[in-house]
Tab-separated table of C-alpha atoms in Angstrom:
chain	number	residue	atom	x	y	z
A	101	MET	CA	29.020	64.924	50.410
A	102	ARG	CA	30.084	61.715	50.784
A	103	THR	CA	33.283	60.152	49.942
A	104	LEU	CA	33.915	58.494	46.921
A	105	THR	CA	34.966	55.178	46.891
A	106	ILE	CA	36.084	53.844	43.000
A	107	GLY	CA	38.130	50.648	42.642
A	108	ILE	CA	40.495	50.066	39.789
A	109	ILE	CA	40.676	46.590	38.648
A	110	ALA	CA	44.288	46.173	39.338
A	111	LEU	CA	45.583	42.962	37.835
A	112	GLN	CA	47.446	43.687	35.114
A	113	GLY	CA	47.864	46.984	32.833
A	114	ASP	CA	48.729	50.531	32.959
A	115	VAL	CA	47.108	50.729	36.925
A	116	ALA	CA	49.090	53.628	37.857
A	117	GLU	CA	48.127	55.974	35.448
A	118	HIS	CA	44.587	55.279	36.080
A	119	GLN	CA	45.076	56.096	39.883
A	120	ASN	CA	46.728	59.656	38.928
A	121	MET	CA	44.064	60.480	36.720
A	122	LEU	CA	41.473	59.508	38.909
A	123	HIS	CA	43.242	61.588	41.972
A	124	ASN	CA	43.541	64.793	39.719
A	125	ALA	CA	39.994	64.357	38.602
A	126	LEU	CA	38.572	64.151	41.924
A	127	ASP	CA	40.365	67.277	43.173
A	128	ASN	CA	39.263	69.449	39.706
A	129	LEU	CA	35.466	68.792	40.775
A	130	GLY	CA	36.196	69.293	44.538
A	131	LEU	CA	35.470	65.523	45.331
A	132	LYS	CA	36.273	63.214	48.232
A	133	GLY	CA	37.704	60.004	47.005
A	134	ASN	CA	39.043	57.056	47.917
A	135	ILE	CA	40.622	55.059	45.089
A	136	ILE	CA	41.424	51.306	46.283
A	137	MET	CA	43.189	48.609	43.714
A	138	ILE	CA	41.473	45.650	43.369
A	139	LYS	CA	43.552	42.401	43.004
A	140	HIS	CA	41.600	39.794	44.770
A	141	HIS	CA	37.964	39.084	45.313
A	142	GLY	CA	36.064	40.707	48.381
A	143	SER	CA	36.515	44.381	47.704
A	144	VAL	CA	34.306	45.129	44.517
A	145	LYS	CA	30.826	45.317	46.447
A	146	SER	CA	32.423	48.360	48.929
A	147	CYS	CA	32.759	50.457	45.163
A	148	ASP	CA	30.706	53.525	44.220
A	149	GLY	CA	32.239	53.073	40.518
A	150	ILE	CA	34.519	50.786	39.292
A	151	ILE	CA	37.291	50.886	36.208
A	152	LEU	CA	38.532	48.116	34.306
A	153	THR	CA	41.799	49.273	33.184
A	154	GLY	CA	44.038	49.066	29.363
A	155	GLY	CA	46.374	45.705	29.400
A	156	GLU	CA	46.103	42.960	27.710
A	157	SER	CA	42.412	41.721	27.182
A	158	THR	CA	43.535	37.176	27.388
A	159	THR	CA	45.667	38.231	30.816
A	160	LEU	CA	42.613	40.875	32.064
A	161	SER	CA	40.293	38.050	31.252
A	162	SER	CA	42.284	35.450	32.839
A	163	LEU	CA	43.176	36.811	35.943
A	164	LEU	CA	39.647	38.020	36.454
A	165	ILE	CA	38.171	34.395	36.349
A	166	SER	CA	41.535	32.992	38.731
A	167	GLU	CA	40.982	35.427	41.097
A	168	GLY	CA	36.966	35.223	41.477
A	169	ILE	CA	36.748	38.805	40.746
A	170	ASN	CA	33.970	38.386	37.400
A	171	GLU	CA	31.252	37.651	39.566
A	172	GLU	CA	31.615	40.246	41.852
A	173	ILE	CA	31.417	42.452	38.907
A	174	ILE	CA	28.637	40.903	37.109
A	175	GLU	CA	26.636	41.567	40.786
A	176	ALA	CA	27.948	45.304	40.403
A	177	HIS	CA	26.745	45.518	37.241
A	178	ASN	CA	23.603	44.446	38.267
A	179	LYS	CA	23.054	46.996	41.008
A	180	ARG	CA	23.801	49.511	38.044
A	181	ILE	CA	27.427	50.252	39.950
A	182	PRO	CA	28.955	52.752	37.089
A	183	ILE	CA	31.755	50.861	35.384
A	184	MET	CA	34.200	52.536	32.705
A	185	GLY	CA	36.566	50.351	30.472
A	186	THR	CA	39.426	51.634	28.611
A	187	CYS	CA	40.649	49.399	25.499
A	188	ALA	CA	40.944	45.864	27.006
A	189	GLY	CA	38.521	46.583	29.922
A	190	MET	CA	36.082	47.390	26.914
A	191	ILE	CA	36.645	44.267	25.562
A	192	VAL	CA	36.183	42.333	28.567
A	193	LEU	CA	32.961	44.223	29.221
A	194	ALA	CA	31.398	43.014	25.370
A	195	LYS	CA	28.587	40.714	25.046
A	196	GLU	CA	29.864	39.664	21.899
A	197	GLY	CA	34.309	39.624	20.419
A	198	ASP	CA	35.302	38.591	16.873
A	199	GLU	CA	36.646	35.550	15.536
A	200	GLN	CA	39.866	36.465	17.671
A	201	VAL	CA	38.147	36.188	20.674
A	202	LYS	CA	36.237	33.015	19.626
A	203	LYS	CA	39.430	31.473	18.339
A	204	THR	CA	41.431	32.113	21.855
A	205	GLY	CA	38.542	31.082	23.779
A	206	GLN	CA	38.843	34.664	25.371
A	207	TYR	CA	36.704	34.851	28.573
A	208	LEU	CA	34.214	38.045	28.399
A	209	LEU	CA	31.773	39.430	31.169
A	210	SER	CA	29.241	40.084	28.538
A	211	LEU	CA	27.330	42.956	30.144
A	212	MET	CA	27.209	45.812	27.611
A	213	ASN	CA	25.429	45.049	24.177
A	214	ILE	CA	28.352	45.392	21.861
A	215	LYS	CA	30.287	43.906	19.430
A	216	VAL	CA	34.134	44.558	19.757
A	217	LYS	CA	36.645	43.866	16.875
A	218	ARG	CA	40.254	43.446	18.647
A	219	ASN	CA	43.371	45.060	17.308
A	220	ILE	CA	41.038	46.327	14.620
A	221	PHE	CA	43.840	49.149	13.242
A	222	GLY	CA	46.224	46.824	13.183
A	223	ARG	CA	49.497	45.752	15.160
A	224	GLN	CA	51.768	47.911	17.508
A	225	LYS	CA	53.642	49.608	14.842
A	226	ASP	CA	49.714	50.943	13.599
A	227	SER	CA	48.891	52.709	16.911
A	228	PHE	CA	48.790	56.351	16.828
A	229	GLU	CA	47.041	59.407	18.579
A	230	THR	CA	45.189	61.535	17.070
A	231	GLU	CA	42.434	64.053	18.238
A	232	ILE	CA	38.786	62.741	18.124
A	233	ASP	CA	35.308	64.451	18.906
A	234	VAL	CA	33.527	62.803	21.994
A	235	LYS	CA	29.249	63.791	22.412
A	236	PHE	CA	29.918	65.374	26.054
A	237	LEU	CA	32.556	67.468	24.870
A	238	ASP	CA	33.388	70.967	23.248
A	239	ARG	CA	36.972	70.644	22.510
A	240	PRO	CA	38.581	67.369	20.560
A	241	TYR	CA	40.160	65.363	23.202
A	242	LYS	CA	43.515	63.052	22.273
A	243	GLY	CA	42.821	59.958	21.565
A	244	VAL	CA	45.692	57.620	21.654
A	245	PHE	CA	44.950	54.215	20.219
A	246	ILE	CA	47.185	51.282	20.794
A	247	ARG	CA	46.670	47.949	19.136
A	248	ALA	CA	42.834	49.409	19.912
A	249	PRO	CA	39.861	47.475	19.143
A	250	ALA	CA	36.759	49.275	18.264
A	251	ILE	CA	32.805	48.505	18.162
A	252	VAL	CA	31.547	47.014	15.161
A	253	GLU	CA	28.137	46.404	16.264
A	254	PHE	CA	26.063	47.825	19.062
A	255	GLY	CA	22.360	47.749	20.617
A	256	SER	CA	19.677	49.828	20.325
A	257	THR	CA	20.427	50.970	23.734
A	258	VAL	CA	24.012	51.795	23.555
A	259	THR	CA	24.580	55.521	22.180
A	260	PRO	CA	28.029	55.350	20.433
A	261	LEU	CA	29.966	58.596	22.113
A	262	SER	CA	32.593	58.809	19.388
A	263	TYR	CA	33.511	57.612	15.726
A	264	MET	CA	36.895	56.931	14.048
A	265	ASN	CA	36.553	56.131	10.090
A	266	ASN	CA	33.134	54.023	10.414
A	267	VAL	CA	33.762	52.471	13.970
A	268	VAL	CA	32.989	53.542	17.206
A	269	VAL	CA	35.790	54.029	19.892
A	270	ALA	CA	33.428	55.017	22.563
A	271	ALA	CA	30.278	54.716	23.732
A	272	GLU	CA	28.280	54.507	26.731
A	273	GLU	CA	25.322	52.206	27.919
A	274	ASP	CA	23.053	52.752	31.099
A	275	ASN	CA	25.923	52.355	33.661
A	276	LEU	CA	28.579	51.394	31.769
A	277	LEU	CA	30.840	53.679	29.401
A	278	VAL	CA	33.767	52.174	27.330
A	279	LEU	CA	36.795	53.686	25.598
A	280	ALA	CA	38.798	52.220	22.800
A	281	PHE	CA	41.516	54.571	23.909
A	282	HIS	CA	43.903	55.430	26.934
A	283	PRO	CA	42.647	58.788	28.610
A	284	GLU	CA	44.889	57.516	31.020
A	285	LEU	CA	48.044	57.770	28.867
A	286	THR	CA	47.204	61.919	28.651
A	287	ASN	CA	46.756	64.684	31.492
A	288	ASP	CA	42.989	65.396	29.986
A	289	THR	CA	41.292	64.685	32.952
A	290	ARG	CA	37.587	64.991	31.290
A	291	MET	CA	37.177	61.419	30.316
A	292	HIS	CA	37.871	60.242	34.491
A	293	GLU	CA	35.651	63.494	34.916
A	294	TYR	CA	32.656	62.308	32.709
A	295	PHE	CA	32.776	58.940	34.696
A	296	LEU	CA	32.698	60.323	38.267
A	297	ASN	CA	30.014	62.239	37.368
A	298	LYS	CA	27.715	59.057	36.107
A	299	VAL	CA	28.901	57.521	39.729
A	300	LEU	CA	27.330	61.135	41.466
A	301	ASP	CA	24.289	60.784	38.894
A	302	LEU	CA	23.669	57.499	40.252
A	303	ILE	CA	24.027	57.879	43.716
A	304	GLU	CA	21.754	60.816	43.881
A	305	ASN	CA	19.085	58.986	41.742
A	306	LYS	CA	19.078	56.188	44.535
B	13	MET	CA	38.797	61.438	10.314
B	14	GLU	CA	41.979	61.994	8.077
B	15	LEU	CA	44.495	59.033	8.234
B	16	GLU	CA	47.564	62.078	7.583
B	17	ASN	CA	46.011	63.286	11.083
B	18	LEU	CA	47.214	59.916	12.671
B	19	LYS	CA	50.902	60.121	14.754
B	20	HIS	CA	52.557	56.811	14.304
B	21	GLY	CA	55.289	55.295	16.178
B	22	THR	CA	55.673	59.170	19.282
B	23	GLU	CA	57.341	58.693	22.384
B	24	LEU	CA	53.947	58.384	24.291
B	25	ILE	CA	52.711	55.360	21.720
B	26	LYS	CA	56.256	53.782	22.486
B	27	ARG	CA	56.302	53.792	25.338
B	28	GLY	CA	52.289	53.362	26.277
B	29	PHE	CA	52.108	49.763	24.654
B	30	ALA	CA	55.317	48.957	27.412
B	31	LYS	CA	52.969	50.162	29.879
B	32	MET	CA	50.026	48.076	28.683
B	33	GLN	CA	52.453	45.009	29.787
B	34	LYS	CA	52.685	45.881	33.670
B	35	GLY	CA	52.314	43.200	36.204
B	36	GLY	CA	52.189	40.429	33.364
B	37	VAL	CA	54.599	38.021	32.223
B	38	ILE	CA	56.431	37.582	28.660
B	39	MET	CA	57.665	34.168	27.591
B	40	ASP	CA	60.283	33.176	25.459
B	41	VAL	CA	59.229	30.707	22.876
B	42	THR	CA	60.555	29.037	19.609
B	43	THR	CA	57.440	27.303	18.045
B	44	PRO	CA	53.988	28.383	17.299
B	45	GLU	CA	52.803	25.435	19.841
B	46	GLN	CA	54.998	27.186	22.582
B	47	ALA	CA	53.211	30.723	21.763
B	48	LYS	CA	49.726	28.708	22.241
B	49	ILE	CA	50.805	27.560	25.520
B	50	ALA	CA	52.184	30.563	26.633
B	51	GLU	CA	49.006	33.074	25.632
B	52	ASN	CA	46.709	29.770	27.031
B	53	ALA	CA	48.773	30.490	30.322
B	54	GLY	CA	47.999	34.359	30.522
B	55	ALA	CA	51.197	35.825	29.457
B	56	VAL	CA	51.001	39.402	28.364
B	57	ALA	CA	53.250	38.656	25.031
B	58	VAL	CA	55.813	36.199	23.967
B	59	MET	CA	59.337	36.777	22.791
B	60	ALA	CA	59.549	34.762	19.316
B	61	LEU	CA	63.269	33.415	19.306
B	62	GLN	CA	64.870	30.778	17.559
B	63	ALA	CA	66.223	28.847	20.514
B	64	VAL	CA	66.157	29.795	24.148
B	65	PRO	CA	68.690	31.287	25.836
B	66	ALA	CA	69.877	28.062	27.687
B	67	ASP	CA	70.662	26.665	24.453
B	68	ILE	CA	72.034	29.454	22.889
B	69	ARG	CA	74.594	29.876	25.643
B	70	LYS	CA	75.196	25.783	25.127
B	71	ALA	CA	75.423	26.228	21.541
B	72	GLY	CA	78.102	28.761	21.404
B	73	GLY	CA	79.280	30.084	18.151
B	74	VAL	CA	77.177	33.492	16.653
B	75	ALA	CA	73.810	34.092	18.083
B	76	ARG	CA	71.787	36.376	15.327
B	77	MET	CA	67.912	37.490	14.849
B	78	ALA	CA	65.680	34.766	14.923
B	79	ASP	CA	64.482	33.214	10.901
B	80	PRO	CA	61.677	35.792	9.999
B	81	GLU	CA	59.528	32.197	9.135
B	82	ILE	CA	59.884	31.364	12.678
B	83	VAL	CA	58.501	35.218	13.702
B	84	SER	CA	55.902	35.383	11.568
B	85	SER	CA	54.534	32.233	12.112
B	86	ILE	CA	54.284	32.962	15.883
B	87	ILE	CA	52.699	35.926	14.895
B	88	ASP	CA	49.721	34.298	13.050
B	89	VAL	CA	48.815	32.039	15.904
B	90	VAL	CA	48.703	34.827	19.024
B	91	THR	CA	46.353	37.564	19.836
B	92	ILE	CA	48.830	39.233	21.967
B	93	PRO	CA	51.725	41.139	21.239
B	94	VAL	CA	54.772	39.500	19.633
B	95	MET	CA	58.519	40.650	20.392
B	96	ALA	CA	61.740	39.216	18.705
B	97	LYS	CA	65.350	39.800	19.342
B	98	ALA	CA	67.709	42.273	17.242
B	99	ARG	CA	71.830	42.045	17.968
B	100	ILE	CA	72.544	45.504	19.631
B	101	GLY	CA	73.174	48.039	17.457
B	102	HIS	CA	71.870	45.933	14.386
B	103	PHE	CA	69.821	48.400	13.002
B	104	VAL	CA	68.529	46.361	9.843
B	105	GLU	CA	67.842	43.267	11.946
B	106	ALA	CA	65.533	45.578	13.829
B	107	GLU	CA	64.041	46.929	10.759
B	108	ILE	CA	63.384	43.214	9.197
B	109	LEU	CA	61.787	42.586	12.654
B	110	GLU	CA	59.340	45.956	12.274
B	111	SER	CA	58.545	45.239	8.348
B	112	LEU	CA	57.292	41.724	9.701
B	113	GLY	CA	54.905	43.218	12.167
B	114	VAL	CA	57.182	42.606	15.425
B	115	ASP	CA	55.380	44.360	17.951
B	116	MET	CA	58.176	45.110	20.398
B	117	VAL	CA	62.104	44.868	19.135
B	118	ASP	CA	64.286	43.614	22.368
B	119	GLU	CA	67.836	45.274	21.073
B	120	SER	CA	69.037	42.063	23.306
B	121	GLU	CA	73.144	41.538	24.697
B	122	VAL	CA	71.640	37.527	24.649
B	123	LEU	CA	72.752	37.848	20.905
B	124	THR	CA	76.075	38.724	19.469
B	125	PRO	CA	76.402	42.032	19.135
B	126	ALA	CA	76.701	43.835	15.544
B	127	ASP	CA	78.040	47.090	16.843
B	128	ASP	CA	80.738	47.404	19.890
B	129	GLN	CA	80.523	51.298	20.174
B	130	TYR	CA	76.828	52.043	19.203
B	131	HIS	CA	73.620	50.903	19.854
B	132	ILE	CA	70.348	51.374	17.419
B	133	ASP	CA	69.007	54.669	17.285
B	134	LYS	CA	65.475	53.783	18.359
B	135	THR	CA	64.284	56.664	17.650
B	136	GLN	CA	63.821	56.101	14.224
B	137	TYR	CA	61.187	53.416	14.415
B	138	ASN	CA	57.468	53.155	15.463
B	139	VAL	CA	57.996	49.865	16.927
B	140	PRO	CA	59.275	50.421	20.424
B	141	PHE	CA	62.129	48.432	21.818
B	142	VAL	CA	62.869	47.016	24.970
B	143	CYS	CA	66.759	47.124	26.396
B	144	GLY	CA	68.971	45.414	29.474
B	145	ALA	CA	70.351	47.433	31.830
B	146	ARG	CA	72.423	46.568	34.700
B	147	ASN	CA	72.461	50.090	36.494
B	148	LEU	CA	70.715	53.752	36.259
B	149	GLY	CA	73.449	55.111	34.117
B	150	GLU	CA	73.259	52.223	31.208
B	151	ALA	CA	69.120	52.389	31.797
B	152	LEU	CA	69.366	56.258	30.964
B	153	ARG	CA	71.349	56.054	28.317
B	154	ARG	CA	69.061	53.716	26.574
B	155	ILE	CA	66.144	55.410	27.103
B	156	TYR	CA	67.534	58.536	25.456
B	157	GLU	CA	68.261	56.429	22.617
B	158	GLY	CA	64.489	55.654	22.541
B	159	ALA	CA	63.923	52.665	24.597
B	160	ALA	CA	60.524	52.723	25.763
B	161	MET	CA	60.847	50.024	28.225
B	162	ILE	CA	63.833	48.367	30.324
B	163	ARG	CA	64.517	45.281	31.607
B	164	THR	CA	67.251	44.267	33.771
B	165	LYS	CA	69.689	42.285	32.143
B	166	GLY	CA	70.192	39.464	34.972
B	167	GLU	CA	72.265	36.453	33.251
B	168	ALA	CA	70.500	34.934	30.363
B	169	GLY	CA	69.650	31.636	30.073
B	170	THR	CA	71.256	30.135	33.919
B	171	GLY	CA	67.892	29.707	35.345
B	172	ASP	CA	70.201	31.850	38.099
B	173	VAL	CA	68.203	34.842	39.681
B	174	SER	CA	70.794	36.025	41.502
B	175	GLU	CA	71.985	38.479	39.119
B	176	ALA	CA	68.845	39.927	38.000
B	177	VAL	CA	68.357	41.143	41.417
B	178	ARG	CA	71.615	42.643	41.401
B	179	HIS	CA	70.946	44.470	38.654
B	180	MET	CA	67.010	45.549	40.026
B	181	LYS	CA	68.357	46.287	43.236
B	182	GLN	CA	71.803	48.486	41.849
B	183	ILE	CA	68.792	50.430	39.786
B	184	MET	CA	66.383	50.711	42.436
B	185	GLY	CA	69.130	51.822	45.333
B	186	GLU	CA	70.916	54.750	42.633
B	187	ILE	CA	67.314	55.921	42.419
B	188	HIS	CA	66.202	56.338	45.942
B	189	GLU	CA	70.222	57.984	45.846
B	190	LEU	CA	68.921	60.516	43.674
B	191	LYS	CA	66.391	61.815	46.832
B	192	GLY	CA	66.428	64.747	48.665
B	193	LYS	CA	69.938	65.987	45.771
B	194	ASN	CA	69.997	69.627	44.633
B	195	LYS	CA	70.093	70.207	41.192
B	196	GLU	CA	73.915	71.162	41.120
B	197	GLU	CA	74.568	67.420	42.851
B	198	LEU	CA	72.079	65.632	39.900
B	199	LEU	CA	73.853	67.820	37.308
B	200	MET	CA	77.067	65.704	38.782
B	201	TYR	CA	75.668	62.647	39.402
B	202	ALA	CA	74.558	62.357	35.683
B	203	ARG	CA	78.331	62.871	34.794
B	204	ASP	CA	79.214	60.196	36.707
B	205	ILE	CA	77.086	57.479	35.939
B	206	GLU	CA	77.522	58.823	31.929
B	207	ALA	CA	73.893	59.713	32.431
B	208	PRO	CA	71.793	62.017	30.094
B	209	SER	CA	71.385	65.075	32.398
B	210	GLU	CA	67.651	65.782	31.577
B	211	LEU	CA	66.352	62.248	32.061
B	212	LEU	CA	68.546	61.937	35.265
B	213	LEU	CA	66.417	65.378	36.954
B	214	GLU	CA	63.450	63.322	35.484
B	215	THR	CA	63.877	59.990	37.241
B	216	ALA	CA	64.988	61.957	40.524
B	217	LYS	CA	61.672	64.036	39.988
B	218	LEU	CA	60.019	60.318	39.280
B	219	GLN	CA	61.249	58.745	41.928
B	220	ARG	CA	61.141	55.550	39.127
B	221	LEU	CA	62.976	55.350	35.650
B	222	PRO	CA	60.777	57.135	33.347
B	223	VAL	CA	59.318	53.988	31.214
B	224	VAL	CA	58.304	50.645	32.421
B	225	ASN	CA	61.212	48.314	34.305
B	226	PHE	CA	60.843	44.713	34.153
B	227	ALA	CA	63.060	41.830	35.226
B	228	ALA	CA	64.718	39.659	33.440
B	229	GLY	CA	67.674	36.867	33.062
B	230	GLY	CA	67.728	33.702	35.242
B	231	ILE	CA	64.026	33.898	36.207
B	232	ALA	CA	62.911	30.291	37.153
B	233	THR	CA	60.070	29.569	39.211
B	234	PRO	CA	57.202	31.637	40.830
B	235	ALA	CA	58.839	32.637	43.467
B	236	ASP	CA	61.762	33.913	41.725
B	237	ALA	CA	58.629	36.158	39.731
B	238	ALA	CA	57.213	37.121	42.566
B	239	LEU	CA	60.611	38.115	44.354
B	240	MET	CA	61.781	40.725	41.547
B	241	MET	CA	58.347	42.129	41.884
B	242	ARG	CA	58.762	42.469	45.791
B	243	LEU	CA	61.873	44.317	44.382
B	244	GLY	CA	59.940	46.830	42.460
B	245	SER	CA	59.453	45.391	38.826
B	246	ASP	CA	56.730	46.400	36.713
B	247	GLY	CA	56.655	42.591	35.115
B	248	ILE	CA	58.875	39.314	34.507
B	249	PHE	CA	60.023	38.309	31.247
B	250	VAL	CA	61.077	34.355	31.875
B	251	GLY	CA	63.199	32.845	28.897
B	252	SER	CA	64.556	29.512	29.375
B	253	GLY	CA	62.064	28.903	32.690
B	254	ILE	CA	59.379	27.997	30.777
B	255	PHE	CA	59.986	25.781	27.699
B	256	LYS	CA	63.356	23.982	29.859
B	257	ALA	CA	60.739	23.114	33.251
B	258	GLU	CA	59.582	19.741	33.480
B	259	ASN	CA	56.022	20.678	32.567
B	260	PRO	CA	56.222	24.132	30.671
B	261	GLU	CA	52.113	24.789	30.799
B	262	ILE	CA	51.673	24.152	34.671
B	263	MET	CA	55.162	26.341	35.085
B	264	ALA	CA	53.888	29.129	32.783
B	265	LYS	CA	50.481	29.487	34.895
B	266	ALA	CA	52.186	29.394	37.678
B	267	ILE	CA	54.414	32.323	37.070
B	268	VAL	CA	51.770	34.628	35.740
B	269	LYS	CA	49.456	33.698	39.360
B	270	ALA	CA	53.415	34.427	41.610
B	271	ALA	CA	53.162	37.952	39.378
B	272	ASN	CA	49.722	38.840	40.433
B	273	ASN	CA	50.070	37.539	44.161
B	274	TYR	CA	53.761	38.351	44.972
B	275	ASP	CA	53.068	39.566	48.134
B	276	ASN	CA	51.296	36.744	49.330
B	277	PRO	CA	52.888	33.578	50.299
B	278	LYS	CA	49.876	31.564	51.266
B	279	VAL	CA	49.098	31.972	46.994
B	280	LEU	CA	52.495	31.534	46.209
B	281	ALA	CA	52.982	28.153	48.058
B	282	GLU	CA	49.765	26.720	46.647
B	283	VAL	CA	50.746	27.460	42.801
B	284	SER	CA	54.427	26.247	43.564
B	285	LYS	CA	52.642	23.108	44.560
B	286	GLY	CA	53.645	19.938	42.342
B	287	ILE	CA	54.790	22.140	39.892
B	288	GLY	CA	57.794	20.005	38.777
B	289	SER	CA	61.025	20.427	38.312
B	290	GLY	CA	62.333	23.611	37.199
B	291	MET	CA	64.969	24.228	34.792
B	292	LYS	CA	68.273	22.813	35.810
B	293	GLY	CA	70.417	25.690	35.125
B	294	THR	CA	73.881	27.243	35.743
B	295	SER	CA	74.875	28.614	39.059
B	296	ILE	CA	76.629	32.046	38.032
B	297	SER	CA	79.648	31.475	40.025
B	298	THR	CA	80.802	28.446	37.573
B	299	ILE	CA	80.439	30.695	33.947
B	300	PRO	CA	83.412	31.957	33.169
B	301	GLN	CA	83.454	35.442	32.720
B	302	GLU	CA	83.882	35.559	28.702
B	303	GLU	CA	80.672	33.891	28.824
B	304	SER	CA	78.865	35.947	30.644
B	305	LEU	CA	76.289	38.168	28.268
B	306	GLN	CA	75.492	40.781	30.622
B	307	ILE	CA	79.165	42.432	30.174
B	308	ARG	CA	77.327	42.878	26.322
B	309	GLY	CA	76.427	46.520	25.939
B	310	TRP	CA	77.542	49.482	27.525
C-alpha cells in the first residue's frame, strides 16, 4: 500500500493535537502516513486528505486568505480530496454562516451545504464535555464542545451523523466531514480512523 | 440529550480552550472600537482592560479589575473570546468577571495584588485562568492551583521584550534540564524549585508544560512576536504594543502575520516595513526595582 499524505492546516489552533491523533490512528489502522504541516501555499496539492483544526475561526479565515491557502483547498475539494473540519474548521467549510459570521464579514470557504451557528451553546463557561452518539460508531464518543458551533440547516446531500438537542454536531457530504467538537482533545482515535478510511476509499475508487 | 449529562469547567474543557488560542495573538483593548480593530486584524482573543499596562504604570496608585461596563461593552461587539484581568488572590473579582461571561480570567501581576500569600483557587471556576510565571516552579504552582494557561510575566507596559525573553528561556531551560534525570532526581528537583512533584514528573515526560505557554510582557513589534515564537512560545499576548503604536491597525495586522511567519525573515521584513513607530516604551534598566510588576506573585 502506498504512503498517505495528510496535510494539517497549521495556521492557528490545536494543530499538534491533531498530529498526535493522526499518528495514532495511522498506527491503529496499520497504515503508513506522511503528515505535513501546512502554513503557506504550495503544499496542499500533494495531500490525499486535509484537516482543518480547531482554533478561532475568524483568525483562521483571515490567515487562509493572507497565506493563499484558501484557493488551494477549494481546488482540492473540486478533486474530491477528503477534508475534515473540527469546530472552527467546520465553520470555515460551511456555505453559510449566522449573523455573527455576517456581522464580522468573515470569509468562508463555502464548500459544504450547511448553515452553521457559531457559539450556539454559549460562551466558554458554558462549554462542556458529554457522551454523544455518532451514526457510524457502535459506542458513544466523548464530545468536547468548546465555544462550539452547530449545523442549523443542511442540504439534502448532507448526512447528519450526530445530534445534540435539536442541532447537528457532526455531518458528512461526499468528501467532507465536519465535527462541532474536538476529537483531537480526547484519546479516542475513531474519528480520525473514520476520516483515514474516507481517504483510502477515495484512492481505491480513483 | 439530557442537560445534566453535560460536564462544564473540567480540566479538559479549560485547557482545551487555551489550546484553541495556540499560534495566535491576544491583544489588550480598552474600548469596543479597539476590540473591533483587534478582531479585524486577526486577534484570537482580546483582553478587556480599563487602561493598558503602560498607562497603569504611568498612573501609579492601586490598579484593579476593569469596570464591568467596559468589559460587557467589549463582549457585546466581538465574536472572538474576551479575557479580563483580576488582581492576584482577588477571588471575588474573578467571580464577577466569570458572571459577566468573560471567556478567560488573567490573574495578573499588572494589577495590584489583593493577597500577598495566596493566589486564587482556580479549580473552583468554570471559567479558565491564565497566570504569569518567571520560572518553572512558579508556572507549575499556578497550574497546580488550576491555571489552564501560562504566560511569561515579562515586564508589562515597557515595550522592552528582554524580560519576556529571560522568563521564556528560564522556563524552557529548566524543562530541558529535566531530561535524563531519574525519578529520584526529579523529585529532588521539584523540592528545590518548590513545584508540585506530580506536575514536575509530567513536565519531564512531556518535555513541555502540561498547559499552553504564551509570551507576554513587553512585546511591541512583529520582530518581538517572532522572537518569542522562535523561543518556543505557543502564542503571544500584546499589551500596550498595539494601541500605543503610531498606527494600531497596521501594527496589529503585522504582529498577527509575524506570529504565523516567525521562521521566515523575508516575510518578517515585509510585514515590518513602513508600519510606523512602535510604542515609545521604557528600558528595563531605568525602572527601579520597587516599580517592577513581575515581582508580584510568588
